[in-house]
Coordinates of C-alpha atoms and ligand atoms in Angstrom, one line a residue:
M447 CA -16.1 -11.1 22.3
L448 CA -15.2 -10.6 18.6
N449 CA -17.2 -12.2 15.9
V450 CA -16.3 -11.6 12.3
T451 CA -18.6 -13.2 9.7
D452 CA -18.1 -13.4 5.9
L453 CA -16.0 -10.3 5.6
T454 CA -15.1 -9.3 2.1
K455 CA -12.8 -6.4 0.9
T456 CA -11.9 -5.7 -2.6
Y457 CA -9.5 -2.9 -3.7
A458 CA -9.4 -1.4 -7.2
S459 CA -6.1 -1.5 -8.8
T460 CA -4.7 -0.6 -12.3
E461 CA -4.8 -4.3 -13.1
G462 CA -8.5 -4.5 -12.0
P463 CA -10.1 -5.4 -8.7
V464 CA -8.1 -7.3 -6.1
D465 CA -10.2 -9.5 -3.8
V466 CA -8.1 -9.2 -0.6
L467 CA -10.5 -10.8 1.8
R468 CA -13.1 -13.3 0.5
A469 CA -15.7 -14.3 3.1
V470 CA -13.4 -14.3 6.1
S471 CA -14.9 -15.4 9.4
L472 CA -13.3 -15.4 12.8
G473 CA -14.3 -15.7 16.4
V474 CA -12.1 -14.6 19.3
T475 CA -12.9 -14.9 22.9
G476 CA -11.8 -12.6 25.7
G477 CA -8.2 -13.3 26.9
E478 CA -7.4 -15.2 23.7
S479 CA -4.1 -14.5 21.9
V480 CA -4.1 -15.1 18.1
A481 CA -1.2 -14.8 15.7
L482 CA -2.1 -13.8 12.2
T483 CA 0.3 -14.9 9.5
G484 CA 0.3 -14.7 5.7
E485 CA 2.6 -13.6 2.9
S486 CA 3.2 -9.9 2.3
G487 CA 0.1 -8.5 0.6
S488 CA -2.1 -11.4 1.8
G489 CA -4.4 -9.0 3.7
K490 CA -3.3 -9.1 7.3
S491 CA -3.2 -5.3 7.8
T492 CA -6.5 -5.0 5.8
L493 CA -8.2 -7.4 8.2
L494 CA -6.9 -5.7 11.3
H495 CA -7.9 -2.3 10.0
L496 CA -11.4 -3.5 9.3
I497 CA -11.7 -5.1 12.8
G498 CA -10.3 -1.9 14.3
G499 CA -12.9 0.2 12.5
L500 CA -10.2 2.2 10.6
D501 CA -11.8 1.1 7.3
R502 CA -15.1 -0.4 6.2
P503 CA -15.6 -3.9 4.6
D504 CA -17.5 -4.3 1.3
S505 CA -19.7 -6.8 3.0
G506 CA -19.9 -9.0 6.1
E507 CA -20.3 -8.3 9.8
I508 CA -18.0 -7.5 12.7
R509 CA -19.5 -7.8 16.1
F510 CA -17.6 -6.6 19.0
F511 CA -19.1 -7.3 22.5
G512 CA -22.4 -7.9 20.6
E513 CA -22.3 -4.6 18.8
E514 CA -22.3 -4.6 15.0
I515 CA -19.6 -2.1 14.2
T516 CA -19.9 -2.1 10.4
A517 CA -23.4 -0.6 10.9
L518 CA -22.0 2.3 13.0
G519 CA -21.4 5.8 11.6
D520 CA -17.9 7.2 11.6
A521 CA -18.2 9.0 15.0
A522 CA -19.5 6.0 16.8
R523 CA -16.8 3.8 15.3
A524 CA -14.2 6.3 16.3
R525 CA -15.6 6.3 19.9
L526 CA -15.6 2.5 20.0
R527 CA -12.1 2.4 18.8
R528 CA -11.0 4.9 21.3
D529 CA -12.7 3.2 24.3
R530 CA -12.5 -0.5 23.6
V531 CA -9.8 -1.2 21.0
G532 CA -6.1 -0.8 21.3
L533 CA -3.9 -0.5 18.2
V534 CA -0.2 -1.1 18.1
F535 CA 1.7 -0.6 14.9
Q536 CA 5.2 -1.2 13.6
Q537 CA 5.7 2.6 13.8
F538 CA 5.5 3.6 17.4
N539 CA 3.5 6.8 16.6
L540 CA 4.4 8.5 19.9
V541 CA 3.8 12.2 20.3
P542 CA 7.3 13.8 20.1
S543 CA 6.5 16.8 22.3
L544 CA 5.1 14.6 25.1
T545 CA 7.1 12.8 27.8
V546 CA 6.9 9.0 28.3
S547 CA 4.3 9.4 31.1
Q548 CA 2.3 11.9 29.1
N549 CA 2.3 9.6 26.0
I550 CA 1.3 6.6 28.1
A551 CA -1.6 8.5 29.7
L552 CA -2.7 10.2 26.5
Q553 CA -5.4 7.9 25.1
A554 CA -6.7 6.9 28.5
R555 CA -7.2 10.6 29.2
L556 CA -9.0 11.2 26.0
A557 CA -11.3 8.2 26.8
R558 CA -11.6 9.6 30.4
R559 CA -10.3 6.3 31.7
A560 CA -6.9 7.4 33.1
D561 CA -6.3 5.5 36.3
A562 CA -3.1 6.7 38.0
G563 CA -2.5 3.4 39.9
W564 CA -2.8 1.3 36.7
I565 CA -0.6 3.6 34.7
A566 CA 2.1 3.4 37.4
E567 CA 1.8 -0.4 37.5
L568 CA 2.1 -0.5 33.7
T569 CA 5.1 1.8 33.6
D570 CA 6.8 -0.5 36.1
R571 CA 5.9 -3.7 34.3
L572 CA 7.0 -2.3 31.0
G573 CA 10.4 -1.5 32.5
L574 CA 10.0 2.2 32.0
T575 CA 10.4 3.4 35.5
G576 CA 13.0 6.1 35.7
L577 CA 12.3 7.1 32.0
E578 CA 9.0 8.8 32.7
A579 CA 10.3 12.4 32.0
R580 CA 12.1 11.5 28.8
Y581 CA 10.9 12.4 25.3
P582 CA 10.5 9.7 22.6
E583 CA 13.6 10.8 20.7
Q584 CA 15.6 10.0 23.9
L585 CA 14.6 6.4 23.9
S586 CA 15.7 3.3 22.0
G587 CA 13.3 1.6 19.6
G588 CA 12.4 -1.1 22.1
Q589 CA 11.7 1.5 24.8
Q590 CA 9.5 3.5 22.4
Q591 CA 7.5 0.4 21.5
R592 CA 7.0 -0.3 25.2
V593 CA 5.7 3.2 25.6
A594 CA 3.3 2.6 22.7
I595 CA 2.1 -0.6 24.3
G596 CA 1.7 1.2 27.6
R597 CA -0.4 3.9 25.9
T598 CA -2.6 1.2 24.4
L599 CA -3.0 -0.7 27.6
A600 CA -3.5 2.3 29.8
N601 CA -7.0 2.4 28.4
R602 CA -7.7 -1.2 29.3
P603 CA -8.9 -2.2 25.8
G604 CA -11.0 -5.4 25.5
L605 CA -9.2 -6.1 22.2
I606 CA -5.6 -5.3 21.2
L607 CA -4.8 -5.3 17.5
A608 CA -1.1 -5.3 16.8
D609 CA 0.3 -5.1 13.2
E610 CA 3.9 -6.2 13.1
P611 CA 4.6 -4.5 16.5
T612 CA 8.1 -5.9 16.7
G613 CA 8.9 -5.3 13.0
N614 CA 11.3 -2.4 13.8
L615 CA 13.0 -4.1 16.7
D616 CA 16.0 -6.5 16.8
E617 CA 15.2 -10.1 17.6
D618 CA 15.9 -10.1 21.3
T619 CA 14.1 -6.8 21.9
G620 CA 11.2 -8.0 19.8
D621 CA 11.0 -11.2 21.8
A622 CA 10.9 -9.2 25.1
V623 CA 8.3 -6.8 23.8
L624 CA 6.1 -9.7 22.6
A625 CA 6.4 -11.5 25.9
L626 CA 5.2 -8.3 27.7
M627 CA 2.3 -7.9 25.3
L628 CA 1.2 -11.5 25.8
E629 CA 1.5 -11.2 29.6
L630 CA -0.3 -7.9 29.8
A631 CA -3.1 -9.0 27.5
E632 CA -3.5 -12.1 29.7
T633 CA -3.6 -10.2 33.0
T634 CA -6.0 -7.6 31.7
G635 CA -8.2 -10.2 30.1
A636 CA -7.9 -8.5 26.7
A637 CA -7.9 -10.5 23.4
L638 CA -4.9 -10.0 21.3
I639 CA -4.6 -10.4 17.5
M640 CA -1.1 -9.9 16.2
A641 CA -0.1 -9.9 12.5
T642 CA 3.5 -11.1 12.0
H643 CA 5.7 -12.4 9.3
S644 CA 7.6 -14.4 11.8
Q645 CA 6.8 -18.1 12.3
R646 CA 9.1 -18.0 15.3
L647 CA 7.0 -15.3 17.0
A648 CA 3.8 -16.9 15.9
R649 CA 4.8 -20.1 17.7
R650 CA 4.5 -18.2 21.0
F651 CA 0.7 -18.0 20.5
A652 CA -1.7 -20.7 21.5
R653 CA -3.7 -20.0 18.4
R654 CA -2.4 -19.3 14.9
I655 CA -4.4 -18.4 11.8
H656 CA -3.1 -17.9 8.3
I657 CA -4.5 -15.9 5.4
R658 CA -4.1 -17.4 2.0
R659 CA -5.8 -16.2 -1.2
G660 CA -8.2 -14.1 0.8
R661 CA -9.3 -16.9 3.2
L662 CA -8.4 -17.8 6.7
E663 CA -7.1 -21.2 7.7
A664 CA -5.7 -22.6 10.9
A665 CA -1.9 -22.6 11.0
Ligands
ATP828 N1 -5.8 1.4 0.1 C1 -5.5 0.4 -0.7 N2 -5.8 0.6 -2.0 C2 -5.6 -0.4 -2.9 N3 -5.0 -1.6 -2.6 C3 -4.6 -1.8 -1.3 C4 -4.9 -0.8 -0.3 N4 -4.4 -1.3 0.9 C5 -4.0 -2.5 0.6 N5 -4.1 -2.8 -0.7 C6 -3.7 -4.1 -1.3 O1 -4.4 -5.1 -0.6 C7 -3.5 -6.3 -0.5 C8 -3.4 -6.6 1.0 O2 -2.6 -5.6 1.7 P1 -2.3 -5.7 3.2 O3 -1.6 -4.4 3.5 O4 -3.5 -6.0 4.0 O5 -1.3 -6.9 3.2 P2 -0.4 -7.5 4.4 O6 -0.7 -8.9 4.6 O7 -0.6 -6.6 5.6 O8 1.0 -7.3 3.9 P3 2.4 -7.0 4.6 O9 2.8 -8.3 5.3 O10 3.4 -6.6 3.5 O11 2.2 -5.9 5.6 C9 -2.2 -5.9 -1.2 O12 -2.3 -6.5 -2.4 C10 -2.3 -4.4 -1.2 O13 -1.6 -4.0 -2.4
MG829 MG1 0.7 -5.4 6.7

């Protein structure tokens, strides 16, 4: 489903170029859940941004459902991201002026994939039933992150990229949110790649990879 080959990314810095990713290759199949660990600054977010089409690599290939995304123009990459990739970040990025149900449906509406039955099921499985008419500021952090996950999954993405999604949550809430993400990814057949600092959370994944000095290794 996802095939990354020899990806490189170098950033310029005042101390000279920094080779963040050096020939990173990775294959992920549909329904697979992968934890991505590595020290702060090791390139976890960089790798997720490249896979999600938010940034371009210096060289290498990213194939998503057979399509080479590095070759696409900005508009086509944005469309692919909107339609097939779900992003979840540490910051929940909800729209403050929209209710819970409006936030959940937002991306699926934009992608013209809003399915009322699926959105209702998601709302229920995320434990958000009864909170649909609230605004983000009226929710706890864990509730807000569950809305953000609902917004991502409403679209039925083939690939979910999550960057420290539980980083702003306490341990118990983070565990519950992760369990929901794993379960929903599995039931929708989506692949999930999650960057985390936490070895404890990483252990919940069947597959773990680690970035060290710009290269991926099994962890
Ligand atoms: N836009 C940028 N310009 C220059 N350097 C950058 C840029 N983005 C990231 N970097 C550098 O690239 C390296 C990798 O950053 P990245 O954010 O991918 O790390 P990370 O593994 O996600 O770290 P953390 O665990 O702290 O989130 C760091 O050294 C960072 O300073
Ligand atoms: Mg990061």
